[in-house]
Short mmCIF file of C-alpha atoms and ligand atoms in Angstrom, two decimals:
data_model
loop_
_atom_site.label_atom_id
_atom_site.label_comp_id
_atom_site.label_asym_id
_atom_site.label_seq_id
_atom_site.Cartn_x
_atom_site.Cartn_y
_atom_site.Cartn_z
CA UNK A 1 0.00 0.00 0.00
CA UNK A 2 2.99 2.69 0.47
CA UNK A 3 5.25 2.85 -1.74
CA UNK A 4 9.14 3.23 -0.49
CA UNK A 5 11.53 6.00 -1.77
CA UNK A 6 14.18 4.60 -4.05
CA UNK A 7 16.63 4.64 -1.23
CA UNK A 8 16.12 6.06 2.31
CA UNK A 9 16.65 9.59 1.81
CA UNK A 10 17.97 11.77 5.13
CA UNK A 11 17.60 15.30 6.66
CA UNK A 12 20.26 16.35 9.15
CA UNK A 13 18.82 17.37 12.41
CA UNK A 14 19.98 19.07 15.38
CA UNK A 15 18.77 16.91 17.96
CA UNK A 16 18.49 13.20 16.12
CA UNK A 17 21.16 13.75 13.78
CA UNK A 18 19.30 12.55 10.86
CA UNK A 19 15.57 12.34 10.31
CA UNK A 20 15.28 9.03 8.12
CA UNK A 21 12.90 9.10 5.22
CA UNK A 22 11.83 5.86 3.61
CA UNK A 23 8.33 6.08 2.70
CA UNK A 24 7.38 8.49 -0.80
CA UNK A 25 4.19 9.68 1.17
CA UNK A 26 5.98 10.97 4.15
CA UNK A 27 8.61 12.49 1.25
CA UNK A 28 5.58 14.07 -0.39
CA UNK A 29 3.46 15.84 2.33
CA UNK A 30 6.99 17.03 3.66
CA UNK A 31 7.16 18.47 0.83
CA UNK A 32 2.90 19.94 0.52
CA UNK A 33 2.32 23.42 0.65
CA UNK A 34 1.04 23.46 4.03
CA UNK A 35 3.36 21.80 5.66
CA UNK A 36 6.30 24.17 4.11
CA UNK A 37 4.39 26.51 5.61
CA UNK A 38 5.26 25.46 8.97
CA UNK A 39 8.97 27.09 8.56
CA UNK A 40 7.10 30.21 8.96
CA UNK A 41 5.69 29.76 11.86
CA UNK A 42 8.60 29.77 15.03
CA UNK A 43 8.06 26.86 17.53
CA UNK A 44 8.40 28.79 20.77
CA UNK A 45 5.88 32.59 20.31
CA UNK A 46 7.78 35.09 22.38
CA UNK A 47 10.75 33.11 23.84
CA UNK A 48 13.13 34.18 21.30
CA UNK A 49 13.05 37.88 22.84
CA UNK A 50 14.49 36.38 26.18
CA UNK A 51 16.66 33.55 24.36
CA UNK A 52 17.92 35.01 21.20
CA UNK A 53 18.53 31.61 19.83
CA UNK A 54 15.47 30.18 19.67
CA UNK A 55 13.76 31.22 16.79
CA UNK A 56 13.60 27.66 15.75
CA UNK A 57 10.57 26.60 13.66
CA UNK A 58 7.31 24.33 13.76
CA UNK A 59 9.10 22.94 10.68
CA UNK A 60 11.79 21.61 12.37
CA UNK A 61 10.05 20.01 15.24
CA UNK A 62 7.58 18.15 13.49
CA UNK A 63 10.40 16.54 11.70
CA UNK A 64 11.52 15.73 14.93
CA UNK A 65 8.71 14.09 16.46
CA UNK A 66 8.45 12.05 13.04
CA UNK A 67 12.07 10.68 13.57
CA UNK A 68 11.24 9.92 17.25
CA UNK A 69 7.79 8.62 16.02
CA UNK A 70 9.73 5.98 13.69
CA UNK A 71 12.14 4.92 16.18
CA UNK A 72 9.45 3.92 18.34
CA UNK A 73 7.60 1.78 16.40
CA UNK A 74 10.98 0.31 14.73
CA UNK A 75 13.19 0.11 17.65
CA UNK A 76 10.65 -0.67 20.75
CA UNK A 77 10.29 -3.98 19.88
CA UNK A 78 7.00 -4.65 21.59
CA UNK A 79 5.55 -1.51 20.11
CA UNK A 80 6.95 -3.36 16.43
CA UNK A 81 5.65 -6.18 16.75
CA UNK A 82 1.89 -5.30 17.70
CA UNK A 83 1.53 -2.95 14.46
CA UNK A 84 1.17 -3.51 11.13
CA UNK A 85 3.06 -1.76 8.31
CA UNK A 86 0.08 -0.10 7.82
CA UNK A 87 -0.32 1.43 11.47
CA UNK A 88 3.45 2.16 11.37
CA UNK A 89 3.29 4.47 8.35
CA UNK A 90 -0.20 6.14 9.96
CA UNK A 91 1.43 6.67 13.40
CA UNK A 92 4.42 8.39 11.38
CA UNK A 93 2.27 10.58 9.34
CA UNK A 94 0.32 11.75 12.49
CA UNK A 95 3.64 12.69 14.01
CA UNK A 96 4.54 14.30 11.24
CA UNK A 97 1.56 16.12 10.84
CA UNK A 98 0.21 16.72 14.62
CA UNK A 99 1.36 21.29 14.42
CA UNK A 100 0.05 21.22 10.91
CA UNK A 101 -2.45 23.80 11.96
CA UNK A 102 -0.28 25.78 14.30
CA UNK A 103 -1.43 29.38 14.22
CA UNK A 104 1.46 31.99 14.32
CA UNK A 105 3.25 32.97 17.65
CA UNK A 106 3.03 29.50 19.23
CA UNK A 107 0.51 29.30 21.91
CA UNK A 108 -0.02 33.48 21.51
CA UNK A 109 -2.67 33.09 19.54
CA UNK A 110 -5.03 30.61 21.49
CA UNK A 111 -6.19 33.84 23.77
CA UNK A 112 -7.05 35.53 20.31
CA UNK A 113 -8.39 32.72 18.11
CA UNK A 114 -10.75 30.70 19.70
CA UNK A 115 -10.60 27.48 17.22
CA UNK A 116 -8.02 25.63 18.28
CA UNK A 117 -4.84 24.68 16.22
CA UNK A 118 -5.61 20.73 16.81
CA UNK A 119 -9.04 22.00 14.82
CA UNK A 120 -7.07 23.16 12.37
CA UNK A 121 -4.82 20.39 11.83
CA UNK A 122 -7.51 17.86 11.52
CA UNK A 123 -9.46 20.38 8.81
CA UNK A 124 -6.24 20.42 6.55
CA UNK A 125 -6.14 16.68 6.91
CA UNK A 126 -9.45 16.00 6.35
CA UNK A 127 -10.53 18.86 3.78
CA UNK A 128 -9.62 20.79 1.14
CA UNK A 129 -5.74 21.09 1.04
CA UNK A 130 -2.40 19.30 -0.59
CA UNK A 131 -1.88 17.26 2.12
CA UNK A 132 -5.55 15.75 2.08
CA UNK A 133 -4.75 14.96 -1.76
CA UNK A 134 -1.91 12.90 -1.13
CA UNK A 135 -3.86 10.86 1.81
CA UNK A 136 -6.76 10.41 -0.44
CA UNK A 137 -4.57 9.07 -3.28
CA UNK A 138 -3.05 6.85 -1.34
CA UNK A 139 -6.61 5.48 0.53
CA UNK A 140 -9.88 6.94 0.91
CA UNK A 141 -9.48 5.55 4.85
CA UNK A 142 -5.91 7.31 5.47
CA UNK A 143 -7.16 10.85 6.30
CA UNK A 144 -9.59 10.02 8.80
CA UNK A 145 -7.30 7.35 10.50
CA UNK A 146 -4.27 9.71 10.82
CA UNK A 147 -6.88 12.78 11.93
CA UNK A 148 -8.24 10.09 14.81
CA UNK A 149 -4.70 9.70 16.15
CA UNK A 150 -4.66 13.18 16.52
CA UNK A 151 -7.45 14.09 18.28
CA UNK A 152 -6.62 10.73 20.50
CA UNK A 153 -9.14 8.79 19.34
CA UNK A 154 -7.79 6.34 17.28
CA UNK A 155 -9.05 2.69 18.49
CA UNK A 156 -5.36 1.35 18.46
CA UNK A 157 -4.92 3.15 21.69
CA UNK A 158 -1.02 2.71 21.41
CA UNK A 159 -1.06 5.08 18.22
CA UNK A 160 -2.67 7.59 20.46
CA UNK A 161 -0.22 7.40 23.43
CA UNK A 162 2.70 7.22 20.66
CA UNK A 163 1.45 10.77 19.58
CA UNK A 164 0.55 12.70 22.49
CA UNK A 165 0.30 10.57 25.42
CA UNK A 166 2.42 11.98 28.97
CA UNK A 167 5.74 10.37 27.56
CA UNK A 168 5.19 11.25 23.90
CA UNK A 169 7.30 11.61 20.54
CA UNK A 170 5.31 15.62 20.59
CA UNK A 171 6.77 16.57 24.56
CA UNK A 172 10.21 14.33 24.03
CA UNK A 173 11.23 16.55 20.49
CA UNK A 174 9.80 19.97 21.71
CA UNK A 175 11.85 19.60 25.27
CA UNK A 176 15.53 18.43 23.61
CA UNK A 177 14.81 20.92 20.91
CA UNK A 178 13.69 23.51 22.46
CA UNK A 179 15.90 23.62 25.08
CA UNK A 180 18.79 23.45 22.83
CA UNK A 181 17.79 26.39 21.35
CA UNK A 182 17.42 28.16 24.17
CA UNK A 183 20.67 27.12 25.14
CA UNK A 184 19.61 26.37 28.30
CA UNK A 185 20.62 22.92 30.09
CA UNK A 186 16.57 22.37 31.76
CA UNK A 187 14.87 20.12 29.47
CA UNK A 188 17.86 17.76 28.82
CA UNK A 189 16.62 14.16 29.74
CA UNK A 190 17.82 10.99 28.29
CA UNK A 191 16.03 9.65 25.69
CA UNK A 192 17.66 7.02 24.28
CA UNK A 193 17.21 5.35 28.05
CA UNK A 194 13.93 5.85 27.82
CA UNK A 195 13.65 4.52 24.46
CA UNK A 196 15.24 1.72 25.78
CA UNK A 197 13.32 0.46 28.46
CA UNK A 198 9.79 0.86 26.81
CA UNK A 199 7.53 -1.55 26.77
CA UNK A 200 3.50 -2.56 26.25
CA UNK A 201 1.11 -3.97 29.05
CA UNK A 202 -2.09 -4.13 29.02
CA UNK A 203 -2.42 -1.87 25.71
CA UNK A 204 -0.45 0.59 27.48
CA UNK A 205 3.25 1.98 26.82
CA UNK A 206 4.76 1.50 30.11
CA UNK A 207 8.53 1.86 30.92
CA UNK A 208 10.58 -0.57 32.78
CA UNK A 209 11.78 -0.17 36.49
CA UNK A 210 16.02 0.39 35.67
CA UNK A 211 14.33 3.09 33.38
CA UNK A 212 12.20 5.01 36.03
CA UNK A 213 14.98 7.56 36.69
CA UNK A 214 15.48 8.71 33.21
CA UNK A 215 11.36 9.49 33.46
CA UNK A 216 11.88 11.50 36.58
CA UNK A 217 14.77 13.62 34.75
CA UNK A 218 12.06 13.99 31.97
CA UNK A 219 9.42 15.58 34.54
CA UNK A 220 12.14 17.59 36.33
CA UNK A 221 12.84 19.07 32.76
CA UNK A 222 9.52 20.10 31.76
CA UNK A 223 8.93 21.12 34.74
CA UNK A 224 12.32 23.71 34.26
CA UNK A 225 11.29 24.49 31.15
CA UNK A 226 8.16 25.94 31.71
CA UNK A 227 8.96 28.12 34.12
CA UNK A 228 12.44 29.18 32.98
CA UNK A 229 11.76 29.10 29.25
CA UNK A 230 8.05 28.90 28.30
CA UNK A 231 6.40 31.18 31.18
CA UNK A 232 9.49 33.34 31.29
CA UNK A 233 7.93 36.79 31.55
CA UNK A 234 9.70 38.50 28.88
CA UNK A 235 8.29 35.57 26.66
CA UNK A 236 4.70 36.37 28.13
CA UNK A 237 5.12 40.41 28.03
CA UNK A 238 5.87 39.88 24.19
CA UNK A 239 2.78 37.31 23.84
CA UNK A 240 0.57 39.89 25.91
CA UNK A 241 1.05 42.48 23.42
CA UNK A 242 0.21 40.60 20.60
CA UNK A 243 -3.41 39.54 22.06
CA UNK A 244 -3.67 43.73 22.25
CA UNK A 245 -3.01 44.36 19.12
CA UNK A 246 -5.77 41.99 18.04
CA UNK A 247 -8.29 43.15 20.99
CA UNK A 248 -7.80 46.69 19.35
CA UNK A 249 -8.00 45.45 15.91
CA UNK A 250 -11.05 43.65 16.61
CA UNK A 251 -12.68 46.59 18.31
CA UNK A 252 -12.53 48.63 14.93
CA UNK A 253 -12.91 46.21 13.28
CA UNK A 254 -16.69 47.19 11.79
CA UNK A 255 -14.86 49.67 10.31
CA UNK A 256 -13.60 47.67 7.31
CA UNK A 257 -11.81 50.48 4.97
CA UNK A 258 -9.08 50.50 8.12
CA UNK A 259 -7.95 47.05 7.05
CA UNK A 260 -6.98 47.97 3.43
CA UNK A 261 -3.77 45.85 3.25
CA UNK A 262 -4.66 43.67 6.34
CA UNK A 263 -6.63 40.99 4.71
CA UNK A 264 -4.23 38.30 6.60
CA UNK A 265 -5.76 39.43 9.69
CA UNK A 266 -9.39 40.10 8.67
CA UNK A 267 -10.62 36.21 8.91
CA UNK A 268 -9.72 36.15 12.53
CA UNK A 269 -11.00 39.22 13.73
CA UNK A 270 -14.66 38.07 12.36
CA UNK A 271 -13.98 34.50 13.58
CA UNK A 272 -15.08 32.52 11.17
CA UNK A 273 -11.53 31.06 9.70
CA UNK A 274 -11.06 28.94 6.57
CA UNK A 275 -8.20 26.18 6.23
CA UNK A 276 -7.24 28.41 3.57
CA UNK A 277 -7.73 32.00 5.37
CA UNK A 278 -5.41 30.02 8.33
CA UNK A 279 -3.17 29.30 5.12
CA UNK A 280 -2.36 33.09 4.62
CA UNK A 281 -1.67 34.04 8.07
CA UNK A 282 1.69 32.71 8.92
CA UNK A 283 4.44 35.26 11.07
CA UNK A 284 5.79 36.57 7.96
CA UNK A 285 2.77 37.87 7.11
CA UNK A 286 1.87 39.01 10.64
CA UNK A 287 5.14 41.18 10.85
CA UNK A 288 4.07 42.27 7.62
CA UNK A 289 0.92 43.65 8.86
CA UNK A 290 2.64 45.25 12.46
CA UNK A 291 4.44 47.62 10.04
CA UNK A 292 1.21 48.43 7.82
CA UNK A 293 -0.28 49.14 11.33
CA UNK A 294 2.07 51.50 12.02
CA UNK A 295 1.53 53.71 9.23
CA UNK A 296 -2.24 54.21 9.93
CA UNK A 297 -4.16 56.61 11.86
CA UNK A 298 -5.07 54.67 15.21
CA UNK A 299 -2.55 55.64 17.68
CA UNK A 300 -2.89 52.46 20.02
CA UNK A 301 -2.57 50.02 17.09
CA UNK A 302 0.50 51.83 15.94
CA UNK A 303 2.12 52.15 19.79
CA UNK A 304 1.60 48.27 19.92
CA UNK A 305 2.74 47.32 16.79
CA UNK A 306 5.95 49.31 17.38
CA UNK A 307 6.59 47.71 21.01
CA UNK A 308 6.42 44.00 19.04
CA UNK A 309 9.04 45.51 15.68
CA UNK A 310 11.46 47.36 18.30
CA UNK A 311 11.22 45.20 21.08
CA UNK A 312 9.64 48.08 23.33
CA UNK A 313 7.99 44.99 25.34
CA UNK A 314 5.69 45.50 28.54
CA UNK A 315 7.35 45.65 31.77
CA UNK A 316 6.39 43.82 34.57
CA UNK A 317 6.16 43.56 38.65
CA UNK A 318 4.60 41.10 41.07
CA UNK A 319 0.86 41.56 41.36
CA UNK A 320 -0.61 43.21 44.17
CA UNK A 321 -3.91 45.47 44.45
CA UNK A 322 -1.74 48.56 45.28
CA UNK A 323 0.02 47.74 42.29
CA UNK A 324 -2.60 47.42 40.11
CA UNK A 325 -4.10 50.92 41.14
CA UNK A 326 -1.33 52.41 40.63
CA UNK A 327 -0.21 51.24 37.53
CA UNK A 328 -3.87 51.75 36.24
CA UNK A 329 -3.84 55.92 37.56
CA UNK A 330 -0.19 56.52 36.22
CA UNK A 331 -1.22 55.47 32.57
CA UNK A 332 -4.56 57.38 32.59
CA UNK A 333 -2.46 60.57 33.37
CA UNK A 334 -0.46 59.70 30.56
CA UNK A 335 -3.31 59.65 28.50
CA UNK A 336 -3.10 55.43 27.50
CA UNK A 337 -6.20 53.05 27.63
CA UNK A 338 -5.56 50.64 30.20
CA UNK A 339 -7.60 48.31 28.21
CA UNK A 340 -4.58 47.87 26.10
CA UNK A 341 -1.92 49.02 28.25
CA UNK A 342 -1.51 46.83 30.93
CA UNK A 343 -2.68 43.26 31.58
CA UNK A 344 -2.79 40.75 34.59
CA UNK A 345 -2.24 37.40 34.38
CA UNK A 346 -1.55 33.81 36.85
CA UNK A 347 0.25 31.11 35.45
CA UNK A 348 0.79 27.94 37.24
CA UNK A 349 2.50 24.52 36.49
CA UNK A 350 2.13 21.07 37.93
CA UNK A 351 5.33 18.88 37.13
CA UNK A 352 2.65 16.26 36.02
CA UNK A 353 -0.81 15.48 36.77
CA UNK A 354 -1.60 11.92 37.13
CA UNK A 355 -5.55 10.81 37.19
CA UNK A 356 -6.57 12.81 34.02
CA UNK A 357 -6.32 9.96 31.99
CA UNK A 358 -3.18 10.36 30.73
CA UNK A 359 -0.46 8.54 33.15
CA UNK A 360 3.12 7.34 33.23
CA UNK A 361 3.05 3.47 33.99
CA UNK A 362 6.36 1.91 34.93
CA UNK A 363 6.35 -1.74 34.44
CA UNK A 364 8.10 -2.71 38.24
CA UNK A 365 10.81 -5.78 38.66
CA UNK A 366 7.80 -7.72 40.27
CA UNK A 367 6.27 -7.29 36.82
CA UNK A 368 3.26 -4.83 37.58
CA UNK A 369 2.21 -1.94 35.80
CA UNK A 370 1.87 0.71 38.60
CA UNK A 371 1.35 4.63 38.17
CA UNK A 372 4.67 6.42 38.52
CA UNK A 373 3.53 8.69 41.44
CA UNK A 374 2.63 5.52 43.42
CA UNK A 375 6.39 4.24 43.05
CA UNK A 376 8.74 6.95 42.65
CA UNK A 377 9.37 9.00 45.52
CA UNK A 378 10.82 11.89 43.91
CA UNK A 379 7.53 12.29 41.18
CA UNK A 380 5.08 11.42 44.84
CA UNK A 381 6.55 14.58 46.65
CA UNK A 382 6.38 16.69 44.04
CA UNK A 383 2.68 16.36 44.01
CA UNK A 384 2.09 16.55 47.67
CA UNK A 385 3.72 19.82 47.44
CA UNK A 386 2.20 23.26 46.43
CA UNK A 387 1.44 23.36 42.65
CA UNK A 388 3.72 26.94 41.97
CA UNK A 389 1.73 30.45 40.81
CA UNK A 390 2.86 33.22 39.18
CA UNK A 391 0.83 36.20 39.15
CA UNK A 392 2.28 39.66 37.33
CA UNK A 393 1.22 43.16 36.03
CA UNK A 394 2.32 43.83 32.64
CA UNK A 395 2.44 47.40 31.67
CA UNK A 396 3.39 50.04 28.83
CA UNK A 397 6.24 52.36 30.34
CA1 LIG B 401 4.00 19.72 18.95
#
């Protein structure tokens, strides 16, 4: 049913060295429109304003969760020998094809868009697009099947967890990539342990005892990550802006001759988004748009856009009431909406939440698939402690 490339054809990566290619379909929706389009949009929103480095793209990491996608179900051998060709090459597509709907900005854009980008992803698989063309050509089944593993619903249950299960192919790329590009040391873990000591009880993926450690290294570095990379406030201050810009936009929006030039943004600010509207708007076009913005007449759009193009980004102090007042009075002397000029917001983190259906099983010496809070004492306290906050004021100074 799929056909294999002439020879197994290889991408140098980063991270896995080489991402291995040996099937033509995963060659050709590489290769599809909207998946190219994915090297415009950057994997991590606002961090690259804190770490300079990281202005690594979408592109890149879905690659990466392929590669890490075909080791497992080449290398695991219980995962290998449960699926058929068949499954293999669907898991790998799905891994492959997971961000495919990724709006700009990373995550940004989820407090300005409300259809999220898994939506998106299964509507270019399933609909209209390049990349449903080479599915259907291939099987009128495909589309749906690799759509189902992404929305976790697949009813091979081990293609699901593969995907986007706690100890996924998605969270294992995104932390070794993402804190290499960071340059930080956080979200180093070791994966080839891990790969290692996988196995498959009871239709779950489960890691073996001798491998627990390299699991708790793997929480300890998301954990890091998100609070020194991904919630760093800089990050957030940049991210904050960018919802402003399209909470003004949308509040002139009625006026349509403004957005003369703007037509990337236009879908979104009515909400009702095409695949192909979501098509246009990638961050090249965005940018594109900040600097139209600030050449026309609305003085808050063109502050904003300028704070995002010149890195003029929000400042930021603990929250507190007194705070808050204060900030609110000094910027309504200085003549600036506070409805765009300053913004509150918690974030908080738990190193990993067992119970929500999505668990961590380690496979013990006695040969019993237990949760991994219920055996590891480092993973147990970390949940009896206090899940950590983070409330700040951002401001316009
Ligand atoms: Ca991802």
């Amino acid at each position: 049913m799929f056909k294999k490339t002439e020879e197994t054809k290889v991408l140098r990566d980063v991270i896995h060295g080489y991402i291995h290619v040996e099937y033509q379909v995963i060659w050709d929706l590489i290769n599809a429109k909207e998946f190219q389009r994915l090297r415009r949009i950057s994997q991590l929103g606002g961090v690259h304003q804190v770490y300079h480095n990281a202005e690594h793209s979408r592109f890149t990491h879905s690659l990466g969760v392929y590669e890490i996608v075909r080791r497992m179900v080449y290398e695991i051998k219980d995962i290998h020998d449960r699926l058929s060709e068949e499954e293999k090459v669907i898991v790998m597509i799905a891994g492959l094809l997971h961000d495919v709907g990724h709006l700009p900005f990373s995550h940004a854009f989820q407090n300005i868009c409300p259809v999220e980008h898994e939506q998106f992803s299964r509507d270019i698989i399933l609909m209209d697009s390049d990349i449903h063309c080479i599915l259907q050509n291939i099987s009128t089944h495909l589309a749906k099947q690799v759509a189902d593993i992404i929305d976790y619903k697949h009813e091979n249950e081990i293609l699901n967890q593969i995907v986007s299960g706690q100890l996924d192919a998605d969270r294992m790329d995104y932390l070794l990539r993402d804190a290499y590009f960071s340059g930080t040391s956080y979200g180093k873990f070791d994966i080839e342990r891990i790969l290692r000591t996988i196995r498959v009880r009871e239709n779950k993926i489960v890691v073996k005892e001798s491998g627990m450690h390299s699991v708790e290294d793997y929480i300890m570095a998301r954990y890091h990550m998100y609070w020194q990379v991904y919630y760093h406030p800089v990050a957030r201050s940049f991210e904050h802006i960018l919802f402003m810009i399209f909470k003004r936009m949308k509040e002139i929006y009625p006026d349509e001759s403004y957005f003369y030039n703007l037509d990337m943004f236009t879908p979104f600010l009515e909400e009702k988004q095409s695949v192909r509207d979501h098509f246009m708007l990638d961050e090249h076009a965005s940018y594109y748009g900040f600097g139209v913005l600030t050449r026309k007449n609305d003085q808050i759009l063109k502050e904003l856009a300028l704070c995002i193009l010149d890195r003029r980004l929000f400042k930021y102090d603990a929250y507190s009431e007194a705070n808050e007042t204060q900030i609110r009075e000094q910027l309504i002397r200085e003549g600036k909406d506070p409805e765009y000029y300053m913004i509150v917001d918690t974030m908080s983190k738990s190193p990993y939440s067992p119970y929500d259906g999505h668990n961590i099983y380690i496979l013990t010496q006695q040969g019993e698939v237990k949760e991994l809070s219920t055996i590891s004492i480092i993973v147990s306290s970390l949940l009896g402690g206090k899940i950590k906050e983070d409330k700040k004021i951002y401001y316009y100074k």
